[in-house]
Amino acid sequence: MNVSFDIPVKLVDKVEILLERVPYLSESILGITYCKDKQVVELILNEIGMNSGQLNELRESYQDLCSSLENTRVIKERVVKSNLIPVNRKQWEFNENKYEYPCFMDEYDITLMEGLDSEFTKIAINHGAVKREYPSVLSKHNMTRNQYHIHFPQNIFGVTSVPHEYEAINNFRNKTQTESYDESFKYNGDILQPCICYHCYEELQGMTLLEGKILTGKGKCFRHEIEWRKDNFRRNEFSMREIVIIGQESMVVDMRNQILENVWGLFESFGLKGRISTATDPFFFSQDLKTKGTYQMMSNAKYELLVTTSNGKEVSIASFNYCQDMLCSKYEIKGRDEVALHSGCVAFGIDRWKEALIDVHGREFNKWNEIDIMRGILL
Ligand SMILES: [Zn+2]
């Protein structure tokens, strides 16, 4: 079943943001297409279980979303690096074939991932970073500080468990044999980490730092993606490395910008095509954008490295974030003057880099060494 919604005239310059958000209106949406000439968004809906009442609800949610966007100021995108010949972007093409990810990575994938991560780690170490390893779960206390779950509820996965009580354990076991056991799980507020950096802030929470601190860590991260938007690049589970910079404003901004230059160099040396731009929509349903002055800050807050794949899609494979004193205030990390420090982070989606390399070079290289040789030739 298809349904078309008009795009209000006021949202003509915010179409990308609208299209990004529409899939989250309902789980019944199986795909969307954007008809530019008619200025409508067409929704492909699940035939089963969508009655007229639910359709009306969907229409209302859509209108609600549209009016909230009318009042949102959009940060104008600014391209800071590009090696692209202008092409038609096909970000919103609906793919009917359900994507199934391979259930394992083979030696070739693993070698690429290890090689890529060692490049990212080298960049981190060159900037004075020290290595860390953290658990995969963020506690409720940590979430209360970082508020990711408030900004991005659509992305999170909670962790549940069976309570250690005789009754509860038996009850759970019995239910597994007869009916659904979903409600026998208990939730204590743990979230599977969507990124690494909140652990770094937690580590330094409440501290007074006499000089800047740079940490780097890698781990599996988890995001609840929309089923039909999943592909080789967009997954529920992926490996991420982050470099977290905490210090005085100029140190953080300068280092973020230097790392951006290093990463662009690495990207080009791999023969990849793409661009680095400011992100237009750093927060989803964010409260923070309403704060006075935040808008100016946001325009310099987030740069994204977008690779263009062989079929013309753009995929974000790294981000370079500057958070001002927002996170250090929340975690009470201060400088010698007892004022909250500034911070930033650089995040690499290692699986996405790996997919981008395979997209361009195929699976012909047997060893990371050969990519090194290729880089030598390109450089
Ligand atoms: Zn981060």
Coordinates of C-alpha atoms and ligand atoms in Angstrom, one line a residue:
M1 CA 0.0 0.0 0.0
N2 CA 1.3 3.4 -0.9
V3 CA 0.3 6.8 0.5
S4 CA 1.5 10.3 -0.6
F5 CA 2.0 13.2 1.6
D6 CA 2.5 16.8 0.4
I7 CA 5.7 18.6 1.3
P8 CA 4.7 22.0 2.7
V9 CA 6.1 24.9 0.7
K10 CA 7.8 26.2 3.9
L11 CA 9.9 23.0 4.0
V12 CA 11.2 23.2 0.5
D13 CA 14.8 24.0 1.7
K14 CA 14.5 21.4 4.5
V15 CA 13.5 18.4 2.4
E16 CA 16.6 16.4 3.2
I17 CA 16.0 16.7 6.9
L18 CA 12.3 15.9 6.5
L19 CA 13.1 12.8 4.5
E20 CA 15.7 11.7 7.1
R21 CA 13.0 11.8 9.8
V22 CA 9.9 10.4 8.0
P23 CA 11.0 6.7 8.3
Y24 CA 10.9 7.1 12.1
L25 CA 7.2 8.0 12.1
S26 CA 6.0 4.4 12.1
E27 CA 7.3 0.9 12.0
S28 CA 4.7 0.3 9.3
I29 CA 6.7 2.3 6.8
L30 CA 8.7 -0.1 4.6
G31 CA 10.2 2.5 2.3
I32 CA 10.0 6.1 1.1
T33 CA 10.5 7.8 -2.2
Y34 CA 10.7 11.5 -2.9
C35 CA 9.0 12.9 -6.0
K36 CA 10.8 16.2 -6.6
D37 CA 8.5 17.5 -9.4
K38 CA 5.3 16.9 -7.4
Q39 CA 6.8 17.9 -4.1
V40 CA 5.4 14.8 -2.3
V41 CA 6.9 12.1 -0.3
E42 CA 5.5 8.7 -1.1
L43 CA 5.4 6.1 1.7
I44 CA 5.3 2.4 1.1
L45 CA 3.3 0.9 3.9
N46 CA 3.0 -2.6 5.3
E47 CA -0.3 -4.0 3.9
I48 CA -1.1 -5.9 7.0
G49 CA -2.4 -4.3 10.1
M50 CA -2.8 -0.7 8.8
N51 CA -6.4 0.4 9.3
S52 CA -7.8 3.8 8.6
G53 CA -7.4 4.9 12.2
Q54 CA -3.7 4.2 12.1
L55 CA -3.4 5.8 8.7
N56 CA -4.9 9.0 10.2
E57 CA -2.5 8.8 13.1
L58 CA 0.4 8.5 10.7
R59 CA -1.0 11.6 8.8
E60 CA -1.2 13.5 12.1
S61 CA 2.4 12.5 13.1
Y62 CA 3.6 13.6 9.6
Q63 CA 1.9 17.0 10.0
D64 CA 3.3 17.3 13.5
L65 CA 6.8 16.6 12.2
C66 CA 6.3 19.2 9.4
S67 CA 5.3 21.9 11.8
S68 CA 8.1 21.2 14.2
L69 CA 10.6 21.5 11.3
E70 CA 9.1 24.8 10.1
N71 CA 10.4 26.3 13.3
T72 CA 13.8 24.6 13.2
R73 CA 16.7 26.6 11.8
V74 CA 18.8 24.7 9.4
I75 CA 22.5 25.0 9.4
K76 CA 23.6 25.7 5.9
E77 CA 25.9 23.0 4.6
R78 CA 29.4 24.1 3.9
V79 CA 31.8 21.9 2.0
V80 CA 35.4 22.2 3.3
K81 CA 37.1 19.4 1.2
S82 CA 36.0 17.6 -1.9
N83 CA 37.6 15.5 -4.7
L84 CA 34.2 14.9 -6.4
I85 CA 33.0 15.6 -9.8
P86 CA 29.4 16.8 -9.3
V87 CA 27.1 13.8 -9.5
N88 CA 23.4 13.2 -8.9
R89 CA 22.9 11.9 -5.4
K90 CA 20.6 9.0 -5.0
Q91 CA 20.2 8.9 -1.3
W92 CA 16.5 8.4 -1.2
E93 CA 16.0 5.6 -3.6
F94 CA 14.0 2.8 -2.1
N95 CA 15.4 -0.7 -2.3
E96 CA 12.8 -3.4 -2.3
N97 CA 15.2 -6.3 -1.7
K98 CA 15.6 -6.9 2.0
Y99 CA 19.3 -6.7 2.8
E100 CA 20.8 -9.7 4.6
Y101 CA 24.2 -9.1 6.1
P102 CA 26.7 -11.8 5.8
C103 CA 26.8 -13.6 9.2
F104 CA 30.6 -13.4 9.5
M105 CA 33.5 -11.4 8.3
D106 CA 36.2 -13.4 6.6
E107 CA 40.0 -13.0 6.8
Y108 CA 40.1 -10.4 4.1
D109 CA 37.6 -8.2 5.9
I110 CA 39.4 -8.6 9.2
T111 CA 42.8 -7.8 7.6
L112 CA 41.3 -4.6 6.1
M113 CA 39.7 -3.6 9.4
E114 CA 43.0 -4.2 11.4
G115 CA 45.0 -2.2 8.8
L116 CA 42.5 0.7 8.9
D117 CA 42.5 0.8 12.6
S118 CA 46.2 0.9 12.8
E119 CA 46.2 3.9 10.5
F120 CA 43.6 5.6 12.7
T121 CA 45.5 4.7 15.9
K122 CA 48.7 6.1 14.3
I123 CA 47.0 9.5 13.8
A124 CA 45.8 9.4 17.4
I125 CA 49.2 8.6 18.8
N126 CA 50.9 11.3 16.6
H127 CA 48.6 13.8 18.4
G128 CA 49.6 12.5 21.8
A129 CA 46.7 10.2 22.5
V130 CA 46.8 7.4 25.1
K131 CA 45.0 4.2 24.5
R132 CA 42.0 2.9 26.3
E133 CA 39.6 0.0 26.3
Y134 CA 36.1 0.3 27.8
P135 CA 33.1 -1.9 28.4
S136 CA 30.4 -2.1 25.7
V137 CA 27.6 -0.8 28.0
L138 CA 26.9 2.7 29.3
S139 CA 25.4 2.9 32.7
K140 CA 22.3 4.8 33.6
H141 CA 24.5 7.3 35.5
N142 CA 26.5 8.0 32.4
M143 CA 23.4 8.4 30.3
T144 CA 22.0 10.9 32.7
R145 CA 25.2 13.0 32.1
N146 CA 25.5 12.7 28.3
Q147 CA 21.8 12.7 27.5
Y148 CA 22.3 10.8 24.2
H149 CA 19.1 8.9 24.9
I150 CA 17.1 12.1 25.0
H151 CA 18.6 13.4 21.8
F152 CA 18.5 10.2 19.9
P153 CA 15.9 7.8 21.4
Q154 CA 15.4 6.2 18.0
N155 CA 19.0 4.9 18.0
I156 CA 19.3 3.2 21.3
F157 CA 19.3 -0.5 22.5
G158 CA 18.7 -1.2 26.2
V159 CA 20.1 -4.3 28.0
T160 CA 17.8 -6.4 30.0
S161 CA 18.4 -9.5 32.2
V162 CA 16.6 -12.0 34.3
P163 CA 16.6 -11.0 38.0
H164 CA 18.6 -13.2 40.4
E165 CA 15.6 -14.3 42.3
Y166 CA 14.4 -17.9 42.7
E167 CA 10.8 -17.0 41.6
A168 CA 11.9 -14.9 38.7
I169 CA 14.3 -17.5 37.3
N170 CA 11.7 -20.2 37.5
N171 CA 9.1 -18.0 36.1
F172 CA 11.3 -17.1 33.2
R173 CA 12.1 -20.7 32.5
N174 CA 8.5 -21.7 32.5
K175 CA 7.5 -18.9 30.2
T176 CA 10.1 -19.8 27.6
Q177 CA 8.3 -23.1 27.1
T178 CA 4.8 -21.8 26.9
E179 CA 4.4 -18.1 26.0
S180 CA 6.3 -15.0 25.5
Y181 CA 8.9 -14.2 28.1
D182 CA 9.6 -10.7 27.1
E183 CA 8.0 -9.1 30.1
S184 CA 10.0 -11.3 32.5
F185 CA 13.1 -9.3 31.7
K186 CA 14.2 -6.6 34.0
Y187 CA 15.7 -3.3 32.8
N188 CA 18.1 -1.4 34.9
G189 CA 18.9 1.5 32.5
D190 CA 22.0 0.1 30.8
I191 CA 22.4 1.1 27.1
L192 CA 24.6 -0.6 24.5
Q193 CA 27.2 2.0 23.7
P194 CA 26.3 4.1 20.5
C195 CA 29.8 5.6 20.5
I196 CA 33.0 5.4 22.6
C197 CA 33.6 8.9 23.8
Y198 CA 31.1 9.0 26.8
H199 CA 33.3 6.5 28.5
C200 CA 36.3 8.9 28.3
Y201 CA 34.2 11.7 29.9
E202 CA 33.1 9.3 32.6
E203 CA 36.7 8.4 33.3
L204 CA 37.6 12.0 33.8
Q205 CA 34.4 13.0 35.6
G206 CA 34.8 15.5 38.4
M207 CA 38.5 16.0 37.7
T208 CA 40.6 19.1 37.4
L209 CA 43.1 18.7 34.6
L210 CA 46.2 20.9 34.6
E211 CA 46.8 20.2 30.9
G212 CA 44.9 18.8 27.9
K213 CA 44.1 15.1 27.7
I214 CA 43.8 13.0 24.5
L215 CA 42.4 9.5 24.7
T216 CA 41.6 6.9 22.0
G217 CA 39.5 3.8 22.3
K218 CA 37.9 1.3 20.0
G219 CA 34.8 -0.9 20.5
K220 CA 31.6 -2.4 19.1
C221 CA 28.9 0.3 18.9
F222 CA 25.2 -0.3 18.5
R223 CA 22.4 1.7 16.8
H224 CA 18.9 0.7 16.2
E225 CA 18.7 1.3 12.4
I226 CA 15.6 1.2 10.3
E227 CA 15.3 -2.3 8.9
W228 CA 14.9 -1.4 5.3
R229 CA 17.7 1.2 5.3
K230 CA 20.3 -1.4 6.4
D231 CA 23.0 -2.3 4.0
N232 CA 26.7 -3.0 3.9
F233 CA 27.4 0.4 5.4
R234 CA 24.4 0.9 7.7
R235 CA 24.3 -1.8 10.4
N236 CA 23.0 -2.2 13.9
E237 CA 26.4 -3.2 15.1
F238 CA 29.7 -1.8 14.0
S239 CA 33.3 -1.1 15.1
M240 CA 34.3 2.5 15.9
R241 CA 37.5 4.2 16.9
E242 CA 37.3 7.5 18.6
I243 CA 39.9 10.1 19.5
V244 CA 38.7 12.3 22.3
I245 CA 40.4 15.7 23.0
I246 CA 39.8 17.6 26.2
G247 CA 41.5 20.9 26.9
Q248 CA 41.4 24.6 26.3
E249 CA 39.3 25.9 23.4
S250 CA 42.1 26.7 21.0
M251 CA 43.9 23.4 21.6
V252 CA 40.7 21.4 21.0
V253 CA 39.7 23.2 17.8
D254 CA 43.2 23.2 16.4
M255 CA 43.7 19.5 17.0
R256 CA 40.3 18.6 15.6
N257 CA 41.2 20.6 12.5
Q258 CA 44.6 19.0 12.2
I259 CA 43.2 15.5 12.5
L260 CA 40.6 16.4 9.9
E261 CA 43.5 17.3 7.5
N262 CA 45.3 14.0 8.3
V263 CA 42.2 11.9 7.7
W264 CA 41.5 13.7 4.4
G265 CA 45.0 12.8 3.3
L266 CA 44.5 9.2 4.3
F267 CA 41.1 9.1 2.5
E268 CA 42.6 10.4 -0.7
S269 CA 45.6 8.1 -0.5
F270 CA 43.2 5.2 -0.6
G271 CA 41.8 6.4 -3.9
L272 CA 38.4 7.1 -2.3
K273 CA 36.1 9.9 -3.6
G274 CA 34.0 12.1 -1.4
R275 CA 33.9 15.3 0.6
I276 CA 34.0 16.8 4.1
S277 CA 31.1 19.0 5.0
T278 CA 29.4 20.6 8.0
A279 CA 26.6 18.5 9.2
T280 CA 23.2 20.2 8.7
D281 CA 21.4 18.3 11.4
P282 CA 23.5 17.4 14.4
F283 CA 20.7 16.7 16.8
F284 CA 17.4 14.9 16.3
F285 CA 14.5 16.3 18.4
S286 CA 17.2 18.1 20.4
Q287 CA 16.4 20.5 23.2
D288 CA 19.8 22.1 22.9
L289 CA 19.1 23.8 19.6
K290 CA 16.5 26.0 21.4
T291 CA 19.2 27.5 23.7
K292 CA 20.3 30.9 22.6
G293 CA 23.6 31.0 20.9
T294 CA 23.6 27.3 20.2
Y295 CA 22.8 27.8 16.6
Q296 CA 26.1 29.7 15.9
M297 CA 28.0 27.0 17.8
M298 CA 26.4 24.2 15.8
S299 CA 27.6 25.5 12.5
N300 CA 31.2 24.7 13.6
A301 CA 30.3 21.7 15.7
K302 CA 30.3 18.8 13.3
Y303 CA 32.1 18.0 10.1
E304 CA 31.4 14.7 8.4
L305 CA 33.5 12.8 5.9
L306 CA 31.1 11.4 3.3
V307 CA 32.3 8.8 0.8
T308 CA 30.6 8.5 -2.5
T309 CA 30.1 4.9 -3.4
S310 CA 30.2 3.4 -6.9
N311 CA 26.4 3.6 -7.1
G312 CA 26.3 7.2 -6.2
K313 CA 25.3 7.0 -2.6
E314 CA 26.9 9.2 0.1
V315 CA 27.8 7.5 3.3
S316 CA 29.3 9.2 6.4
I317 CA 32.5 7.3 7.4
A318 CA 34.0 9.7 9.9
S319 CA 33.0 12.7 11.9
F320 CA 35.0 15.6 13.5
N321 CA 33.1 17.0 16.4
Y322 CA 33.6 20.1 18.6
C323 CA 31.4 20.2 21.7
Q324 CA 32.5 23.5 23.2
D325 CA 32.2 23.1 27.0
M326 CA 28.9 21.3 26.7
L327 CA 30.0 17.8 27.7
C328 CA 32.8 18.8 30.1
S329 CA 30.2 20.9 32.0
K330 CA 27.9 17.9 32.2
Y331 CA 30.7 15.7 33.5
E332 CA 32.3 18.5 35.6
I333 CA 35.7 18.3 34.0
K334 CA 37.6 21.5 34.7
G335 CA 40.8 23.3 34.0
R336 CA 43.2 24.9 36.4
D337 CA 41.0 28.0 36.6
E338 CA 38.1 25.7 37.8
V339 CA 36.1 26.5 34.6
A340 CA 34.7 23.7 32.5
L341 CA 37.1 22.7 29.7
H342 CA 36.3 22.3 26.0
S343 CA 36.2 19.0 24.2
G344 CA 35.9 17.3 20.8
C345 CA 36.0 13.9 19.3
V346 CA 36.9 12.3 16.0
A347 CA 35.0 9.1 15.2
F348 CA 35.9 6.5 12.6
G349 CA 33.3 3.9 11.4
I350 CA 35.9 1.2 10.7
D351 CA 33.4 -1.2 8.9
R352 CA 32.3 1.6 6.7
W353 CA 35.9 2.4 5.7
K354 CA 36.4 -1.3 4.9
E355 CA 33.2 -1.4 2.8
A356 CA 34.3 1.8 1.0
L357 CA 37.7 0.2 0.1
I358 CA 36.0 -3.0 -1.1
D359 CA 33.5 -0.9 -3.2
V360 CA 36.4 0.8 -5.0
H361 CA 39.1 -1.8 -5.1
G362 CA 37.1 -5.1 -4.9
R363 CA 38.5 -8.0 -2.9
E364 CA 41.7 -8.2 -4.9
F365 CA 44.3 -7.2 -2.3
N366 CA 45.4 -10.1 -0.3
K367 CA 47.2 -8.2 2.3
W368 CA 47.1 -4.7 3.9
N369 CA 50.7 -4.4 2.6
E370 CA 49.4 -4.2 -0.9
I371 CA 47.3 -1.3 0.0
D372 CA 50.4 0.3 1.5
I373 CA 52.1 -0.2 -1.8
M374 CA 49.2 1.3 -3.6
R375 CA 49.3 4.3 -1.2
G376 CA 53.0 4.7 -1.9
I377 CA 52.2 4.9 -5.7
L378 CA 49.4 7.3 -5.2
L379 CA 51.4 9.5 -2.8
Ligands
ZN1 ZN 32.3 11.0 20.2

